[in-house]
Tab-separated table of C-alpha atoms in Angstrom:
chain	number	residue	atom	x	y	z
A	1373	MET	CA	-24.656	-28.925	-22.437
A	1374	ASN	CA	-26.420	-25.535	-22.109
A	1375	LYS	CA	-27.634	-26.703	-18.730
A	1376	ASP	CA	-24.009	-27.170	-17.570
A	1377	LYS	CA	-23.031	-23.676	-18.738
A	1378	SER	CA	-25.916	-22.017	-16.927
A	1379	ASN	CA	-25.127	-23.917	-13.725
A	1380	ALA	CA	-21.490	-22.817	-13.925
A	1381	ASN	CA	-22.554	-19.181	-13.624
A	1382	LYS	CA	-24.731	-19.746	-10.557
A	1383	HIS	CA	-23.286	-19.622	-7.079
A	1384	GLU	CA	-23.677	-23.000	-5.459
A	1385	PRO	CA	-23.122	-23.257	-1.705
A	1386	ASP	CA	-21.172	-26.524	-1.993
A	1387	SER	CA	-18.856	-25.296	-4.749
A	1388	ILE	CA	-15.257	-24.232	-4.120
A	1389	ASN	CA	-14.780	-20.469	-4.483
A	1390	SER	CA	-11.498	-18.844	-5.390
A	1391	GLY	CA	-9.917	-16.311	-3.103
A	1392	VAL	CA	-6.816	-15.155	-1.310
A	1393	ILE	CA	-5.607	-15.458	2.248
A	1394	VAL	CA	-3.570	-12.384	3.194
A	1395	GLY	CA	-0.748	-12.095	5.744
A	1396	ASP	CA	-2.977	-11.773	8.795
A	1397	ASN	CA	-4.944	-14.912	7.768
A	1398	THR	CA	-7.885	-12.858	6.515
A	1399	ASN	CA	-9.672	-14.733	3.741
A	1400	ILE	CA	-10.786	-12.584	0.823
A	1401	SER	CA	-13.094	-14.596	-1.390
A	1402	GLY	CA	-13.853	-14.009	-5.041
A	1403	ASN	CA	-11.820	-13.745	-8.173
A	1404	VAL	CA	-8.448	-12.094	-7.822
A	1405	ALA	CA	-6.746	-10.544	-10.800
A	1406	GLY	CA	-4.208	-7.822	-11.119
A	1407	ARG	CA	-0.616	-6.914	-11.546
A	1408	ASP	CA	1.945	-6.041	-8.892
A	1409	ILE	CA	-0.378	-7.012	-6.070
A	1410	ILE	CA	1.457	-7.378	-2.787
A	1411	ILE	CA	0.045	-10.297	-0.870
A	1412	ASN	CA	1.305	-11.587	2.468
A	1413	ASN	CA	2.973	-8.322	3.348
A	1414	ASN	CA	4.424	-9.250	6.724
A	1415	TYR	CA	5.311	-5.744	7.790
A	1416	HIS	CA	2.409	-5.131	10.157
A	1417	GLN	CA	0.921	-1.812	11.177
A	1418	ARG	CA	2.479	-1.963	14.653
A	1419	GLU	CA	5.953	-2.195	13.103
A	1420	ILE	CA	5.164	0.638	10.693
A	1421	ASP	CA	3.997	2.823	13.592
A	1422	GLU	CA	7.233	2.079	15.466
A	1423	LEU	CA	9.282	2.862	12.363
A	1424	VAL	CA	7.463	6.177	11.879
A	1425	ARG	CA	8.072	7.174	15.521
A	1426	ILE	CA	11.782	6.343	15.205
A	1427	LEU	CA	12.171	8.301	11.953
A	1428	ASP	CA	10.245	11.274	13.370
A	1429	LEU	CA	12.512	11.316	16.434
A	1430	ARG	CA	15.628	11.097	14.271
A	1431	THR	CA	14.310	13.874	12.031
A	1432	GLU	CA	13.858	16.091	15.077
A	1433	ARG	CA	17.474	15.380	16.113
A	1434	ILE	CA	18.682	16.099	12.582
A	1435	ASN	CA	16.827	19.426	12.512
A	1436	ASN	CA	18.253	20.394	15.917
A	1437	ASN	CA	21.845	19.218	15.493
A	1438	LEU	CA	22.888	18.986	11.853
A	1439	SER	CA	23.927	22.633	11.586
A	1440	MET	CA	26.650	22.014	14.205
A	1441	HIS	CA	28.393	19.661	11.762
A	1442	PHE	CA	28.433	21.985	8.745
A	1443	LYS	CA	30.168	25.344	8.506
A	1444	TYR	CA	30.303	25.965	4.754
A	1445	ALA	CA	27.170	24.499	3.143
A	1446	GLU	CA	23.880	26.371	3.351
A	1447	ILE	CA	22.297	23.913	5.743
A	1448	LYS	CA	18.816	25.505	5.757
A	1449	ILE	CA	18.290	24.651	2.077
A	1450	TYR	CA	19.188	21.028	2.728
A	1451	LEU	CA	17.056	20.792	5.870
A	1452	ASP	CA	14.038	22.238	4.052
A	1453	GLU	CA	14.364	19.657	1.278
A	1454	PHE	CA	15.015	16.896	3.814
A	1455	ASN	CA	11.862	17.762	5.773
A	1456	ILE	CA	9.741	17.641	2.607
A	1457	LEU	CA	11.216	14.263	1.646
A	1458	HIS	CA	10.807	12.948	5.199
A	1459	LYS	CA	7.138	13.939	5.293
A	1460	SER	CA	6.466	12.184	1.971
A	1461	HIS	CA	8.490	9.185	3.142
A	1462	ILE	CA	6.385	8.850	6.302
A	1463	GLU	CA	3.127	9.196	4.353
A	1464	SER	CA	4.234	6.421	1.976
A	1465	LEU	CA	5.174	4.146	4.860
A	1466	LYS	CA	1.803	4.690	6.526
A	1467	LYS	CA	0.071	3.725	3.265
A	1468	GLY	CA	2.246	0.607	2.985
A	1469	ASP	CA	3.722	1.817	-0.296
A	1470	PHE	CA	7.232	0.517	0.381
A	1471	ILE	CA	8.553	0.817	-3.159
A	1472	TYR	CA	7.749	4.543	-3.327
A	1473	ALA	CA	8.986	4.975	0.259
A	1474	HIS	CA	12.266	3.358	-0.783
A	1475	GLU	CA	12.545	5.800	-3.698
A	1476	LEU	CA	12.083	8.682	-1.257
A	1477	LEU	CA	14.671	7.185	1.078
A	1478	THR	CA	17.049	6.988	-1.882
A	1479	GLN	CA	16.391	10.700	-2.526
A	1480	ILE	CA	17.251	11.438	1.126
A	1481	HIS	CA	20.465	9.480	0.622
A	1482	ASP	CA	21.223	11.529	-2.510
A	1483	LEU	CA	20.482	14.740	-0.596
A	1484	SER	CA	22.955	13.682	2.085
A	1485	TYR	CA	25.531	13.019	-0.641
A	1486	ARG	CA	24.989	16.491	-2.128
A	1487	LEU	CA	25.265	18.105	1.318
A	1488	GLU	CA	28.569	16.348	2.050
A	1489	SER	CA	29.893	17.238	-1.389
A	1490	ASP	CA	28.797	20.881	-1.069
A	1491	GLU	CA	30.436	21.150	2.362
A	1492	PHE	CA	33.684	19.636	1.103
A	1493	TRP	CA	33.974	21.757	-2.033
A	1494	SER	CA	32.872	24.955	-0.267
A	1495	ARG	CA	35.549	24.391	2.359
A	1496	HIS	CA	38.288	23.773	-0.196
A	1497	ARG	CA	36.946	26.436	-2.577
A	1498	ILE	CA	38.536	24.954	-5.671
A	1499	GLU	CA	38.434	21.594	-7.391
A	1500	THR	CA	42.059	20.707	-7.942
A	1501	PRO	CA	43.151	17.551	-9.753
A	1502	PHE	CA	44.822	16.399	-6.538
A	1503	LEU	CA	41.596	16.714	-4.555
A	1504	LEU	CA	39.513	15.119	-7.291
A	1505	TYR	CA	41.784	12.101	-7.582
A	1506	SER	CA	42.280	11.726	-3.840
A	1507	LEU	CA	38.569	11.207	-3.236
A	1508	ARG	CA	37.176	7.701	-3.145
A	1509	PRO	CA	34.031	7.078	-5.218
A	1510	ASP	CA	32.036	6.646	-2.011
A	1511	SER	CA	33.539	9.675	-0.238
A	1512	PHE	CA	30.226	11.431	0.308
A	1513	THR	CA	27.834	8.460	0.539
A	1514	ARG	CA	27.792	8.040	4.316
A	1515	GLY	CA	27.411	11.527	5.713
A	1516	GLU	CA	25.883	12.733	8.955
A	1517	LEU	CA	22.409	13.228	7.490
A	1518	ILE	CA	21.857	9.717	6.127
A	1519	CYS	CA	23.660	7.988	9.010
A	1520	ALA	CA	21.515	9.883	11.517
A	1521	TYR	CA	18.333	9.018	9.609
A	1522	ILE	CA	19.055	5.320	9.032
A	1523	VAL	CA	20.903	4.253	12.192
A	1524	GLY	CA	20.571	7.243	14.537
A	1525	ASP	CA	24.328	7.893	14.562
A	1526	MET	CA	25.224	11.416	13.449
A	1527	ARG	CA	28.812	10.614	12.529
A	1528	LYS	CA	30.259	10.408	9.041
A	1529	TYR	CA	31.079	6.865	8.021
A	1530	SER	CA	29.231	5.333	10.952
A	1531	ASP	CA	30.187	1.681	11.249
A	1532	LYS	CA	26.492	0.934	11.816
A	1533	TYR	CA	25.588	1.972	8.271
A	1534	LEU	CA	27.406	0.669	5.217
A	1535	GLY	CA	25.401	2.716	2.725
A	1536	THR	CA	25.062	-0.114	0.236
A	1537	GLU	CA	21.310	-0.462	0.731
A	1538	LEU	CA	20.619	2.901	-0.879
A	1539	SER	CA	23.686	3.882	-2.857
A	1540	ASP	CA	23.334	1.041	-5.377
A	1541	HIS	CA	20.636	2.389	-7.683
A	1542	ASN	CA	20.652	-0.861	-9.649
A	1543	ALA	CA	19.685	-2.900	-6.605
A	1544	SER	CA	16.565	-4.985	-6.811
A	1545	LYS	CA	13.410	-3.344	-5.631
A	1546	ASN	CA	11.435	-6.330	-4.474
A	1547	ASN	CA	9.374	-5.988	-1.347
A	1548	LYS	CA	11.565	-8.306	0.740
A	1549	ASP	CA	14.779	-6.369	0.029
A	1550	ILE	CA	13.103	-3.022	0.603
A	1551	ILE	CA	11.608	-4.070	3.922
A	1552	MET	CA	15.050	-5.187	5.130
A	1553	ILE	CA	16.300	-1.597	5.321
A	1554	TYR	CA	13.290	-0.659	7.440
A	1555	LYS	CA	13.965	-3.596	9.747
A	1556	LYS	CA	17.544	-2.332	10.027
A	1557	ILE	CA	16.237	1.082	11.098
A	1558	THR	CA	14.051	-0.382	13.853
A	1559	GLN	CA	16.848	-2.688	15.035
A	1560	SER	CA	19.335	0.184	15.318
A	1561	VAL	CA	17.505	1.764	18.249
């Protein structure tokens, strides 16, 4: 019996070893243990590089053109915050950290909401009951900033972007759902 235990600890060439085969068919042998390990991540580096180039180009357009769409909000404050979020978003994408990247994208969406709201209330200068009740709950969710970033269309309420991917904070955050928004970005070119 002791002989069997000692043999179990030795590596035998004919024995079956445990391991994992990742998305690109690379075999990683050995014991695998952990929590929240993403295996078979099908979003390859080439697609990430394309996504980064698209978002960088859209960010450049946003920086050059967004001020033409806003007369009342202090656009520089919003652009500064947007550029910080965009930089962190890109870094997360390059690392393959899609859950954190999605959180940053949600913050960009929230920033766009605040910009639209600030522009609206600065223009009207006073929150009247009529104005408050005339607004739909999603009135500021699809502004120029987020539409330009997600689908490259710098128009409010772009029909290319429904806004549901980011405005529902209770949405699931599994890798498949998160990657779908990035596929939407690359397909909107």
